[in-house]
CSV table of C-alpha atoms and ligand atoms in Angstrom, one decimal:
chain,number,residue,atom,x,y,z
V,1046,MET,CA,-11.5,15.8,-5.5
V,1047,SER,CA,-14.6,15.3,-7.7
V,1048,ASN,CA,-15.6,12.1,-9.5
V,1049,ALA,CA,-14.5,13.7,-12.8
V,1050,ALA,CA,-11.0,12.9,-11.7
V,1051,ILE,CA,-11.7,9.2,-11.9
V,1052,GLN,CA,-10.8,9.6,-15.5
V,1053,PRO,CA,-8.3,12.5,-15.2
V,1054,ALA,CA,-7.7,14.3,-18.5
V,1055,PRO,CA,-4.7,13.0,-20.3
V,1056,ALA,CA,-3.2,16.5,-20.0
V,1057,VAL,CA,-2.2,16.0,-16.3
V,1058,ALA,CA,1.1,17.9,-16.1
V,1059,LEU,CA,3.9,15.3,-16.2
V,1060,PRO,CA,6.4,15.8,-13.4
V,1061,ALA,CA,10.1,15.7,-13.8
V,1062,GLY,CA,11.2,12.1,-13.8
V,1063,VAL,CA,8.1,10.8,-15.6
V,1064,SER,CA,8.7,9.9,-19.2
V,1065,ALA,CA,7.1,12.4,-21.6
V,1066,THR,CA,5.9,9.4,-23.6
V,1067,ALA,CA,3.8,8.2,-20.6
V,1068,ALA,CA,0.4,8.8,-22.2
V,1069,LYS,CA,-1.8,8.1,-19.3
V,1070,PRO,CA,-1.8,9.3,-15.7
V,1071,ILE,CA,-0.4,6.7,-13.3
V,1072,VAL,CA,-2.6,5.3,-10.6
V,1073,LEU,CA,-1.3,3.1,-7.8
V,1074,THR,CA,-2.9,1.6,-4.7
V,1075,GLY,CA,-3.3,-1.5,-2.7
V,1076,ALA,CA,-4.8,-3.3,0.3
V,1077,GLN,CA,-3.4,-5.5,3.0
V,1078,PRO,CA,-4.2,-9.2,2.7
V,1079,SER,CA,-5.2,-9.4,6.3
V,1080,GLY,CA,-8.3,-11.4,5.8
V,1081,LYS,CA,-11.4,-10.8,3.7
V,1082,LEU,CA,-12.1,-7.4,2.2
V,1083,HIS,CA,-15.1,-5.7,3.7
V,1084,LEU,CA,-17.7,-3.3,2.5
V,1085,GLY,CA,-15.6,-0.3,3.6
V,1086,ASN,CA,-12.6,-1.5,1.5
V,1087,TYR,CA,-15.0,-2.0,-1.4
V,1088,LEU,CA,-17.1,1.2,-1.3
V,1089,GLY,CA,-14.2,3.4,-0.1
V,1090,ALA,CA,-11.6,2.1,-2.4
V,1091,VAL,CA,-12.0,-0.9,-4.8
V,1092,VAL,CA,-15.0,0.5,-6.6
V,1093,ASN,CA,-12.9,3.5,-7.6
V,1094,TRP,CA,-9.9,1.3,-8.6
V,1095,ASP,CA,-12.2,-0.5,-11.0
V,1096,LYS,CA,-13.5,2.8,-12.5
V,1097,MET,CA,-10.0,4.1,-13.0
V,1098,GLN,CA,-8.9,1.3,-15.3
V,1099,GLY,CA,-8.5,2.1,-19.0
V,1100,ALA,CA,-8.1,5.8,-18.7
V,1101,ASN,CA,-5.1,5.5,-16.5
V,1102,GLU,CA,-2.1,3.2,-16.2
V,1103,CYS,CA,-3.0,1.3,-13.0
V,1104,PHE,CA,-0.8,-0.5,-10.6
V,1105,TYR,CA,-2.9,-2.5,-8.1
V,1106,PHE,CA,-1.0,-4.5,-5.6
V,1107,ILE,CA,-1.4,-6.7,-2.6
V,1108,ALA,CA,0.4,-5.1,0.4
V,1109,ASP,CA,1.9,-8.3,1.8
V,1110,GLN,CA,5.0,-6.6,3.2
V,1111,HIS,CA,2.8,-4.2,5.1
V,1112,ALA,CA,0.7,-7.1,6.4
V,1113,ILE,CA,3.6,-8.4,8.5
V,1114,THR,CA,4.0,-5.2,10.5
V,1115,VAL,CA,1.6,-6.9,12.9
V,1116,PRO,CA,2.0,-10.6,13.8
V,1117,LYS,CA,0.6,-13.0,11.2
V,1118,VAL,CA,0.3,-16.8,10.9
V,1119,PRO,CA,2.4,-17.6,7.8
V,1120,ALA,CA,0.0,-20.3,6.4
V,1121,GLU,CA,-2.9,-17.9,6.8
V,1122,LEU,CA,-1.1,-15.0,5.2
V,1123,ARG,CA,-0.3,-17.2,2.2
V,1124,LYS,CA,-3.9,-18.2,1.8
V,1125,ASN,CA,-5.1,-14.6,2.2
V,1126,ILE,CA,-2.8,-13.3,-0.5
V,1127,TYR,CA,-4.5,-15.6,-3.1
V,1128,SER,CA,-7.9,-14.8,-1.6
V,1129,CYS,CA,-7.2,-11.0,-1.8
V,1130,LEU,CA,-6.2,-11.4,-5.5
V,1131,ALA,CA,-9.4,-13.4,-6.2
V,1132,GLN,CA,-11.4,-10.7,-4.5
V,1133,TYR,CA,-9.7,-8.0,-6.6
V,1134,LEU,CA,-10.5,-9.9,-9.8
V,1135,ALA,CA,-14.1,-10.5,-8.6
V,1136,CYS,CA,-14.5,-6.8,-8.1
V,1137,GLY,CA,-13.6,-6.1,-11.7
V,1138,LEU,CA,-9.9,-5.5,-11.6
V,1139,ASP,CA,-8.7,-6.7,-14.9
V,1140,PRO,CA,-5.1,-7.9,-15.6
V,1141,GLN,CA,-5.6,-6.9,-19.3
V,1142,ARG,CA,-6.0,-3.3,-18.2
V,1143,SER,CA,-4.1,-3.1,-14.9
V,1144,HIS,CA,-0.8,-4.4,-13.5
V,1145,ILE,CA,-1.9,-6.5,-10.5
V,1146,PHE,CA,0.9,-7.9,-8.3
V,1147,ALA,CA,2.1,-8.8,-4.9
V,1148,GLN,CA,4.3,-6.2,-3.3
V,1149,SER,CA,6.9,-8.8,-2.2
V,1150,HIS,CA,7.4,-10.0,-5.8
V,1151,VAL,CA,8.9,-6.7,-6.9
V,1152,VAL,CA,12.4,-5.7,-5.9
V,1153,GLY,CA,12.4,-2.0,-5.1
V,1154,HIS,CA,9.6,-1.3,-2.6
V,1155,THR,CA,11.8,-2.1,0.5
V,1156,GLU,CA,15.0,-0.8,-1.2
V,1157,LEU,CA,13.4,2.6,-1.9
V,1158,ALA,CA,11.8,2.6,1.5
V,1159,TRP,CA,15.3,2.4,3.0
V,1160,VAL,CA,16.6,5.4,1.1
V,1161,LEU,CA,13.5,7.5,1.8
V,1162,GLY,CA,13.6,6.5,5.5
V,1163,CYS,CA,17.2,7.8,5.8
V,1164,SER,CA,16.0,11.4,5.3
V,1165,CYS,CA,12.6,11.2,7.0
V,1166,PRO,CA,12.5,12.9,10.4
V,1167,LEU,CA,11.6,10.5,13.2
V,1168,GLY,CA,9.0,12.9,14.5
V,1169,TRP,CA,7.0,12.6,11.2
V,1170,LEU,CA,6.6,8.9,11.9
V,1171,GLU,CA,5.9,9.1,15.6
V,1172,ARG,CA,3.0,11.5,15.0
V,1173,MET,CA,1.1,9.1,12.7
V,1174,THR,CA,-2.3,8.2,14.1
V,1175,GLN,CA,-2.2,4.7,12.8
V,1176,PHE,CA,1.1,4.0,14.5
V,1177,LYS,CA,-0.2,5.4,17.8
V,1178,ASP,CA,-3.4,3.4,17.6
V,1179,LYS,CA,-1.9,0.1,16.5
V,1180,SER,CA,1.1,0.2,18.9
V,1181,ARG,CA,-1.3,0.9,21.8
V,1182,LYS,CA,-3.1,-2.4,21.0
V,1183,GLN,CA,0.1,-4.5,21.0
V,1184,GLU,CA,2.3,-5.8,23.8
V,1185,SER,CA,5.5,-5.5,21.7
V,1186,VAL,CA,5.7,-3.2,18.8
V,1187,GLY,CA,7.9,-4.1,15.8
V,1188,ALA,CA,10.0,-1.3,14.2
V,1189,GLY,CA,8.2,-2.2,11.0
V,1190,LEU,CA,5.0,-0.6,12.4
V,1191,LEU,CA,6.9,2.7,12.8
V,1192,TYR,CA,8.4,2.4,9.3
V,1193,TYR,CA,5.0,1.5,7.7
V,1194,PRO,CA,4.3,5.0,6.2
V,1195,ILE,CA,7.8,5.1,4.6
V,1196,LEU,CA,7.2,1.7,2.9
V,1197,MET,CA,3.8,3.1,1.7
V,1198,ALA,CA,5.5,6.2,0.4
V,1199,ALA,CA,8.0,4.0,-1.5
V,1200,ASP,CA,5.1,1.9,-3.0
V,1201,ILE,CA,3.7,5.1,-4.4
V,1202,LEU,CA,6.9,6.9,-5.5
V,1203,LEU,CA,8.5,3.8,-7.0
V,1204,TYR,CA,5.8,4.1,-9.8
V,1205,ASN,CA,5.7,7.9,-9.8
V,1206,ALA,CA,2.0,7.7,-9.3
V,1207,HIS,CA,-0.2,10.8,-10.0
V,1208,PHE,CA,-3.3,9.5,-8.2
V,1209,VAL,CA,-3.8,7.2,-5.2
V,1210,PRO,CA,-7.4,6.1,-4.7
V,1211,VAL,CA,-8.0,5.4,-1.0
V,1212,GLY,CA,-10.5,5.7,1.7
V,1213,GLU,CA,-10.4,8.6,4.1
V,1214,ASP,CA,-8.4,6.7,6.7
V,1215,GLN,CA,-5.3,6.8,4.5
V,1216,LYS,CA,-5.3,10.5,4.1
V,1217,GLN,CA,-2.5,11.0,6.6
V,1218,HIS,CA,-0.4,8.4,4.9
V,1219,LEU,CA,-0.8,10.3,1.6
V,1220,GLU,CA,0.2,13.6,3.3
V,1221,ILE,CA,3.4,12.1,4.6
V,1222,THR,CA,4.1,10.6,1.2
V,1223,ARG,CA,3.8,14.0,-0.3
V,1224,ASP,CA,6.1,15.5,2.4
V,1225,ILE,CA,8.7,12.7,1.8
V,1226,ALA,CA,8.6,13.2,-2.0
V,1227,GLU,CA,9.0,17.0,-1.7
V,1228,LYS,CA,11.9,16.6,0.8
V,1229,PHE,CA,13.7,14.2,-1.5
V,1230,ASN,CA,13.1,16.5,-4.5
V,1231,ARG,CA,14.6,19.4,-2.5
V,1232,ASP,CA,17.5,17.5,-1.0
V,1233,TYR,CA,18.6,16.0,-4.3
V,1234,SER,CA,16.9,17.2,-7.4
V,1235,PRO,CA,13.3,16.9,-8.8
V,1236,THR,CA,12.8,13.1,-9.0
V,1237,PHE,CA,9.3,12.2,-7.8
V,1238,ASN,CA,5.9,13.3,-8.7
V,1239,VAL,CA,4.0,14.6,-5.7
V,1240,PRO,CA,0.9,12.3,-5.8
V,1241,GLU,CA,-2.7,13.3,-5.1
V,1242,PRO,CA,-5.0,11.2,-3.0
V,1243,PHE,CA,-8.2,10.3,-4.8
V,1244,ILE,CA,-11.0,10.0,-2.2
V,1245,GLY,CA,-14.5,9.3,-3.5
V,1246,GLU,CA,-17.5,11.4,-2.6
V,1247,THR,CA,-19.4,8.5,-1.2
V,1248,GLY,CA,-18.3,5.5,0.8
V,1249,ALA,CA,-14.9,7.0,1.8
V,1250,ARG,CA,-15.6,6.3,5.5
V,1251,ILE,CA,-17.8,3.3,6.2
V,1252,MET,CA,-18.3,2.7,9.9
V,1253,SER,CA,-18.8,-0.5,11.9
V,1254,LEU,CA,-22.5,-1.7,12.0
V,1255,GLN,CA,-22.1,-2.5,15.7
V,1256,ASN,CA,-20.3,0.6,16.7
V,1257,PRO,CA,-20.9,3.4,14.2
V,1258,GLU,CA,-18.4,5.7,16.0
V,1259,THR,CA,-15.5,3.5,14.7
V,1260,LYS,CA,-14.6,2.7,11.1
V,1261,MET,CA,-15.4,-0.7,9.7
V,1262,SER,CA,-12.2,-2.7,10.0
V,1263,LYS,CA,-11.0,-6.2,9.1
V,1264,SER,CA,-9.5,-6.6,12.6
V,1265,ASP,CA,-12.7,-5.5,14.5
V,1266,PRO,CA,-13.1,-8.1,17.3
V,1267,ASN,CA,-16.9,-7.8,16.8
V,1268,GLN,CA,-17.2,-9.3,13.3
V,1269,ASN,CA,-21.0,-8.7,13.3
V,1270,GLY,CA,-20.2,-5.1,12.6
V,1271,VAL,CA,-18.2,-5.9,9.5
V,1272,VAL,CA,-19.9,-7.0,6.2
V,1273,PHE,CA,-17.3,-9.0,4.2
V,1274,LEU,CA,-17.5,-9.0,0.4
V,1275,ILE,CA,-17.8,-12.7,0.3
V,1276,ASP,CA,-20.3,-13.1,3.1
V,1277,PRO,CA,-23.3,-15.2,1.9
V,1278,PRO,CA,-26.5,-13.3,1.5
V,1279,ASP,CA,-28.1,-14.6,4.7
V,1280,VAL,CA,-25.1,-13.5,6.7
V,1281,VAL,CA,-25.2,-10.0,5.1
V,1282,ARG,CA,-28.9,-9.7,5.9
V,1283,LYS,CA,-28.4,-10.7,9.5
V,1284,LYS,CA,-25.6,-8.3,10.0
V,1285,ILE,CA,-27.5,-5.3,8.5
V,1286,GLN,CA,-30.8,-6.2,10.3
V,1287,SER,CA,-28.9,-6.2,13.6
V,1288,ALA,CA,-27.0,-3.0,12.9
V,1289,VAL,CA,-27.1,-0.6,15.9
V,1290,THR,CA,-29.5,2.2,15.2
V,1291,ASP,CA,-30.4,5.3,17.2
V,1292,SER,CA,-33.3,6.3,19.4
V,1293,GLY,CA,-36.2,7.9,17.5
V,1294,GLY,CA,-37.6,6.3,14.4
V,1295,GLU,CA,-36.7,8.8,11.6
V,1296,VAL,CA,-34.5,7.8,8.7
V,1297,ARG,CA,-32.3,10.9,8.5
V,1298,ALA,CA,-28.6,11.6,8.4
V,1299,ALA,CA,-27.5,13.6,11.4
V,1300,ALA,CA,-24.6,13.9,13.9
V,1301,ASP,CA,-26.7,12.4,16.7
V,1302,LYS,CA,-27.8,9.5,14.5
V,1303,PRO,CA,-24.5,7.8,13.6
V,1304,GLY,CA,-26.0,4.3,13.0
V,1305,ILE,CA,-28.7,5.5,10.5
V,1306,THR,CA,-26.2,7.9,8.9
V,1307,ASN,CA,-23.8,5.1,8.3
V,1308,LEU,CA,-26.6,2.9,6.8
V,1309,LEU,CA,-27.6,5.8,4.6
V,1310,SER,CA,-24.0,6.2,3.3
V,1311,ILE,CA,-23.8,2.5,2.5
V,1312,PHE,CA,-27.2,2.6,0.8
V,1313,SER,CA,-26.2,5.7,-1.2
V,1314,ALA,CA,-22.9,4.2,-2.2
V,1315,VAL,CA,-24.3,0.9,-3.4
V,1316,THR,CA,-27.2,2.3,-5.3
V,1317,GLY,CA,-25.8,5.7,-6.5
V,1318,GLN,CA,-29.0,7.5,-5.1
V,1319,SER,CA,-28.3,10.6,-3.0
V,1320,VAL,CA,-28.7,10.5,0.8
V,1321,ALA,CA,-31.4,13.3,0.4
V,1322,ASP,CA,-33.4,11.1,-2.1
V,1323,LEU,CA,-33.2,8.2,0.3
V,1324,GLU,CA,-34.3,10.3,3.2
V,1325,ASN,CA,-37.4,11.3,1.2
V,1326,GLU,CA,-38.1,7.8,0.0
V,1327,PHE,CA,-38.1,6.5,3.6
V,1328,ALA,CA,-39.9,9.5,5.2
V,1329,GLY,CA,-42.6,8.1,7.5
V,1330,LYS,CA,-41.3,4.5,7.3
V,1331,GLY,CA,-39.7,2.7,10.2
V,1332,TYR,CA,-36.2,1.4,10.7
V,1333,GLY,CA,-37.3,-2.1,9.9
V,1334,ASP,CA,-38.4,-1.3,6.3
V,1335,PHE,CA,-35.3,0.8,5.9
V,1336,LYS,CA,-32.9,-1.9,7.1
V,1337,ARG,CA,-34.6,-4.5,4.9
V,1338,ALA,CA,-34.1,-2.2,1.8
V,1339,VAL,CA,-30.4,-1.6,2.7
V,1340,ALA,CA,-29.8,-5.3,3.1
V,1341,ASP,CA,-31.5,-6.0,-0.3
V,1342,ALA,CA,-29.4,-3.3,-2.0
V,1343,VAL,CA,-26.1,-4.5,-0.5
V,1344,ILE,CA,-26.9,-8.2,-1.3
V,1345,ALA,CA,-27.8,-7.3,-4.9
V,1346,ARG,CA,-24.4,-5.6,-5.2
V,1347,LEU,CA,-22.3,-8.1,-3.4
V,1348,GLU,CA,-23.7,-11.4,-4.6
V,1349,PRO,CA,-22.3,-11.3,-8.1
V,1350,VAL,CA,-18.9,-10.4,-6.5
V,1351,ARG,CA,-19.1,-13.4,-4.2
V,1352,LEU,CA,-20.0,-15.8,-7.1
V,1353,ARG,CA,-17.1,-14.5,-9.2
V,1354,TYR,CA,-14.8,-14.9,-6.2
V,1355,GLU,CA,-15.8,-18.6,-5.9
V,1356,GLU,CA,-14.8,-19.1,-9.5
V,1357,PHE,CA,-11.5,-17.2,-9.4
V,1358,SER,CA,-10.4,-18.7,-6.1
V,1359,LYS,CA,-10.6,-22.3,-7.5
V,1360,ASP,CA,-8.1,-21.5,-10.3
V,1361,THR,CA,-4.7,-21.1,-8.6
V,1362,ALA,CA,-2.8,-21.5,-11.9
V,1363,TYR,CA,-4.6,-18.5,-13.3
V,1364,LEU,CA,-4.0,-16.5,-10.1
V,1365,ASP,CA,-0.3,-17.3,-10.3
V,1366,SER,CA,-0.2,-16.2,-14.0
V,1367,VAL,CA,-1.8,-12.8,-13.0
V,1368,LEU,CA,0.8,-12.3,-10.3
V,1369,LYS,CA,3.6,-13.2,-12.7
V,1370,SER,CA,2.6,-10.8,-15.5
V,1371,GLY,CA,1.8,-8.1,-13.0
V,1372,ALA,CA,5.1,-8.4,-11.2
V,1373,GLU,CA,7.0,-8.4,-14.5
V,1374,ALA,CA,5.4,-5.1,-15.6
V,1375,ALA,CA,5.8,-3.5,-12.2
V,1376,GLN,CA,9.4,-4.6,-11.9
V,1377,ARG,CA,10.4,-2.9,-15.2
V,1378,VAL,CA,9.2,0.4,-13.8
V,1379,ALA,CA,10.6,-0.3,-10.3
V,1380,TYR,CA,14.1,-0.9,-11.5
V,1381,LYS,CA,14.2,2.3,-13.5
V,1382,THR,CA,13.1,4.4,-10.6
V,1383,LEU,CA,15.4,2.6,-8.2
V,1384,SER,CA,18.5,3.0,-10.3
V,1385,LYS,CA,17.7,6.7,-10.8
V,1386,VAL,CA,17.3,7.2,-7.0
V,1387,TYR,CA,20.5,5.2,-6.3
V,1388,ARG,CA,22.4,7.5,-8.8
V,1389,LYS,CA,21.0,10.6,-7.2
V,1390,VAL,CA,22.0,9.6,-3.7
V,1391,GLY,CA,25.6,8.8,-4.8
V,1392,PHE,CA,25.7,5.0,-5.1
V,1393,VAL,CA,28.0,3.7,-7.9
V,1394,GLU,CA,26.4,1.7,-10.7
V,1395,ARG,CA,26.2,-2.0,-10.1
V,1396,PRO,CA,28.8,-3.8,-12.2
V,1397,ARG,CA,27.2,-5.8,-15.1
J,2074,LIG,P1,-6.3,-1.3,4.0
J,2074,LIG,O1,-5.9,-2.7,3.6
J,2074,LIG,O2,-6.5,-1.0,5.4
J,2074,LIG,O3,-7.5,-0.8,3.2
J,2074,LIG,C1,-7.6,-0.9,1.7
J,2074,LIG,C2,-8.4,0.3,1.2
J,2074,LIG,O4,-9.7,0.3,1.8
J,2074,LIG,C3,-9.9,1.6,2.4
J,2074,LIG,N1,-10.7,1.4,3.6
J,2074,LIG,C4,-11.9,2.1,3.9
J,2074,LIG,N2,-12.6,2.9,3.1
J,2074,LIG,C5,-13.8,3.3,3.6
J,2074,LIG,N3,-14.3,2.9,4.8
J,2074,LIG,C6,-13.6,2.1,5.6
J,2074,LIG,N4,-14.1,1.7,6.8
J,2074,LIG,C7,-12.4,1.6,5.1
J,2074,LIG,N5,-11.4,0.7,5.6
J,2074,LIG,C8,-10.4,0.7,4.7
J,2074,LIG,C9,-8.5,2.1,2.8
J,2074,LIG,O5,-8.5,3.5,2.9
J,2074,LIG,C10,-7.7,1.6,1.6
J,2074,LIG,O6,-7.8,2.5,0.5
J,2074,LIG,N6,-1.9,1.1,4.1
J,2074,LIG,C11,-2.9,0.6,3.2
J,2074,LIG,C12,-2.4,-0.3,2.1
J,2074,LIG,C13,-1.3,0.3,1.3
J,2074,LIG,C14,-1.4,1.3,0.3
J,2074,LIG,C15,-0.1,1.6,-0.2
J,2074,LIG,C16,-2.5,2.0,-0.2
J,2074,LIG,C17,0.0,0.0,1.4
J,2074,LIG,N7,0.8,0.7,0.5
J,2074,LIG,C18,0.1,2.5,-1.1
J,2074,LIG,C19,-2.3,3.0,-1.2
J,2074,LIG,C20,-1.0,3.3,-1.6
J,2074,LIG,C21,-3.9,-0.2,4.0
J,2074,LIG,O7,-3.6,-0.8,5.0
J,2074,LIG,O8,-5.2,-0.3,3.4
């Protein structure tokens, strides 16, 4: 999808089940509070979340229920939820223009997941790449890891989202969400909008600086390959200067130059310059000059985010107030969808 869709025309066809008075397209997405957000999360996802505010009705949440699908230390998770929120705000997510909330604060995500899971074929879940990858890395695999994509479908369908801005790694989760929505609409009657992923043209797949064949990931055991949004400038510079490059000295994107290709994508995503322009600019220059310029550009982009983060993270009362108003707005929508779904599957109305 092109960047034009960042502000989709208000004339997006409203699906059955979405109020005709809903003036703006609905956008929903989130990240797991599994530690600090990194450059991949930022360039592949959060930058677009920011741009979509205003023209769309945006629901941005912290996926804390997803986070416990792999073991977590409770005190760290609690800290990371606040930290994730402060990072969202530092990146420009604005509680005046978006509903920002914690997944566990809204009744409906897990309830809808249960209903959706009851008609989702097991084979669809067992095929998921992320389940296969993550379960391979663990000694004992919780059922939640298998159920993960259904909870994700519930997150999206609970708000009848039209667009879901994500990085490329979430594509398969969006496909299964669409399959689950279509199946429910067929099995019962049209209920859910079938959402579209929004994947940006640049930054959708940022790779590890130390192993450019694997994606940049919060859980990478080699943290030198991961630039975190709130890394201080000297740390960012060191990580970029020591990024793995390729033999040959030419600054050019190519299949046999994954390290340089990754740095070019990062450079292009943070500056808005095309990869071709950057290749021209660095023609005849060495990797040293190039890496220095990449580091300068990344630092210029991240430093204001880090400074804003420092401010937001000190103000827990403000963070709590954002979570409260976000959860209230989200809950109103969630209850409506949930009661509709409960009616469709044949539950009787809860006595008042
Ligand atoms: P998470 O927390 O892994 O990542 C948050 C967002 O960052 C994107 N991303 C990347 N983009 C480019 N390059 C990378 N190396 C990179 N790594 C991560 C992800 O695609 C994502 O958009 N399952 C989701 C959270 C979730 C969710 C949802 C998202 C739960 N429910 C409903 C959308 C809708 C996740 O773990 O994202």
